Amino acid sequence: MSDFSIVFEFVLVQISVAFSPGLIIALVINESVQKGRKNGLQVAIGAASGAVFITLISAGVLTFVFNLIPEILTLIYIFGTLYIFYKGF
C-alpha cells in the first residue's frame, strides 16, 4: 500500500507540473494561433510524450539510486570501522 501512495503522489505532482502554465503551454498556443490546430496538437503531443519519457527515466534513475543506499551505507560502515581500527592501533 505504501508503494501505491508514493506512485500516486509522484504522478499527481507530475500532472500538476505538466498542466501548469509555462513555456510549453505558450509554445502550443503560439503554434496553434500561427499555424493552426493540427500543428498545435502535434506540438502538444510531442511535448507531452517528451515529458512522460523524461519522467519515466527520472523515476528509474531515482529508484536505482535509492535501492543502492543500503549497500553504500554498508560500505561506509565497513570502511569506517577499518579506519577506526587503523587509527586505534
Short mmCIF file of C-alpha atoms in Angstrom, two decimals:
data_model
loop_
_atom_site.label_atom_id
_atom_site.label_comp_id
_atom_site.label_asym_id
_atom_site.label_seq_id
_atom_site.Cartn_x
_atom_site.Cartn_y
_atom_site.Cartn_z
CA MET A 1 0.00 0.00 0.00
CA SER A 2 2.88 2.34 0.73
CA ASP A 3 4.29 1.90 -2.78
CA PHE A 4 0.96 2.83 -4.34
CA SER A 5 0.70 6.04 -2.31
CA ILE A 6 4.22 7.05 -3.33
CA VAL A 7 3.49 6.40 -7.00
CA PHE A 8 0.18 8.24 -6.72
CA GLU A 9 1.86 11.29 -5.18
CA PHE A 10 4.58 11.22 -7.85
CA VAL A 11 2.01 11.06 -10.67
CA LEU A 12 -0.07 13.82 -9.06
CA VAL A 13 2.94 16.14 -8.88
CA GLN A 14 3.89 15.36 -12.48
CA ILE A 15 0.37 16.08 -13.70
CA SER A 16 0.23 19.37 -11.79
CA VAL A 17 3.55 20.43 -13.30
CA ALA A 18 2.50 19.33 -16.79
CA PHE A 19 -0.69 21.39 -16.75
CA SER A 20 0.71 24.48 -15.08
CA PRO A 21 1.17 27.46 -17.37
CA GLY A 22 4.67 27.71 -18.69
CA LEU A 23 6.79 27.87 -21.80
CA ILE A 24 5.38 24.67 -23.31
CA ILE A 25 1.79 25.92 -22.97
CA ALA A 26 2.83 29.23 -24.54
CA LEU A 27 4.54 27.35 -27.38
CA VAL A 28 1.44 25.22 -28.02
CA ILE A 29 -0.83 28.28 -28.05
CA ASN A 30 1.55 30.22 -30.29
CA GLU A 31 1.81 27.31 -32.73
CA SER A 32 -1.97 26.86 -32.74
CA VAL A 33 -2.64 30.52 -33.42
CA GLN A 34 0.01 30.92 -36.11
CA LYS A 35 -0.18 27.60 -37.97
CA GLY A 36 -3.48 26.04 -36.99
CA ARG A 37 -4.98 23.48 -34.67
CA LYS A 38 -3.23 20.50 -36.29
CA ASN A 39 0.26 21.89 -35.71
CA GLY A 40 -0.70 22.92 -32.18
CA LEU A 41 -1.83 19.38 -31.41
CA GLN A 42 1.39 17.97 -32.86
CA VAL A 43 3.47 20.23 -30.63
CA ALA A 44 1.33 19.35 -27.61
CA ILE A 45 1.64 15.61 -28.25
CA GLY A 46 5.40 15.94 -28.75
CA ALA A 47 5.81 17.94 -25.55
CA ALA A 48 3.64 15.52 -23.57
CA SER A 49 5.44 12.43 -24.83
CA GLY A 50 8.80 14.05 -24.08
CA ALA A 51 7.68 14.90 -20.56
CA VAL A 52 6.45 11.35 -19.97
CA PHE A 53 9.74 9.92 -21.26
CA ILE A 54 11.82 12.23 -19.05
CA THR A 55 9.60 11.43 -16.05
CA LEU A 56 9.99 7.67 -16.55
CA ILE A 57 13.76 7.94 -16.95
CA SER A 58 13.98 10.14 -13.82
CA ALA A 59 11.86 7.72 -11.81
CA GLY A 60 14.01 4.80 -12.93
CA VAL A 61 17.26 6.54 -12.03
CA LEU A 62 15.94 7.62 -8.62
CA THR A 63 14.69 4.11 -7.89
CA PHE A 64 18.08 2.68 -8.82
CA VAL A 65 19.94 5.17 -6.61
CA PHE A 66 17.62 4.66 -3.63
CA ASN A 67 17.98 0.89 -3.96
CA LEU A 68 21.76 1.29 -3.75
CA ILE A 69 21.66 3.24 -0.48
CA PRO A 70 21.74 0.16 1.82
CA GLU A 71 24.81 -1.21 0.00
CA ILE A 72 26.51 2.18 0.10
CA LEU A 73 25.82 2.51 3.83
CA THR A 74 27.26 -0.97 4.42
CA LEU A 75 30.44 0.01 2.59
CA ILE A 76 30.67 3.21 4.64
CA TYR A 77 30.28 1.21 7.87
CA ILE A 78 32.97 -1.29 6.83
CA PHE A 79 35.49 1.33 5.74
CA GLY A 80 34.68 3.46 8.79
CA THR A 81 35.28 0.51 11.11
CA LEU A 82 38.56 -0.32 9.38
CA TYR A 83 39.66 3.31 9.63
CA ILE A 84 38.83 3.44 13.36
CA PHE A 85 40.81 0.23 13.94
CA TYR A 86 43.70 1.67 11.93
CA LYS A 87 43.67 4.92 13.94
CA GLY A 88 43.38 2.95 17.21
CA PHE A 89 46.45 0.86 16.53
#
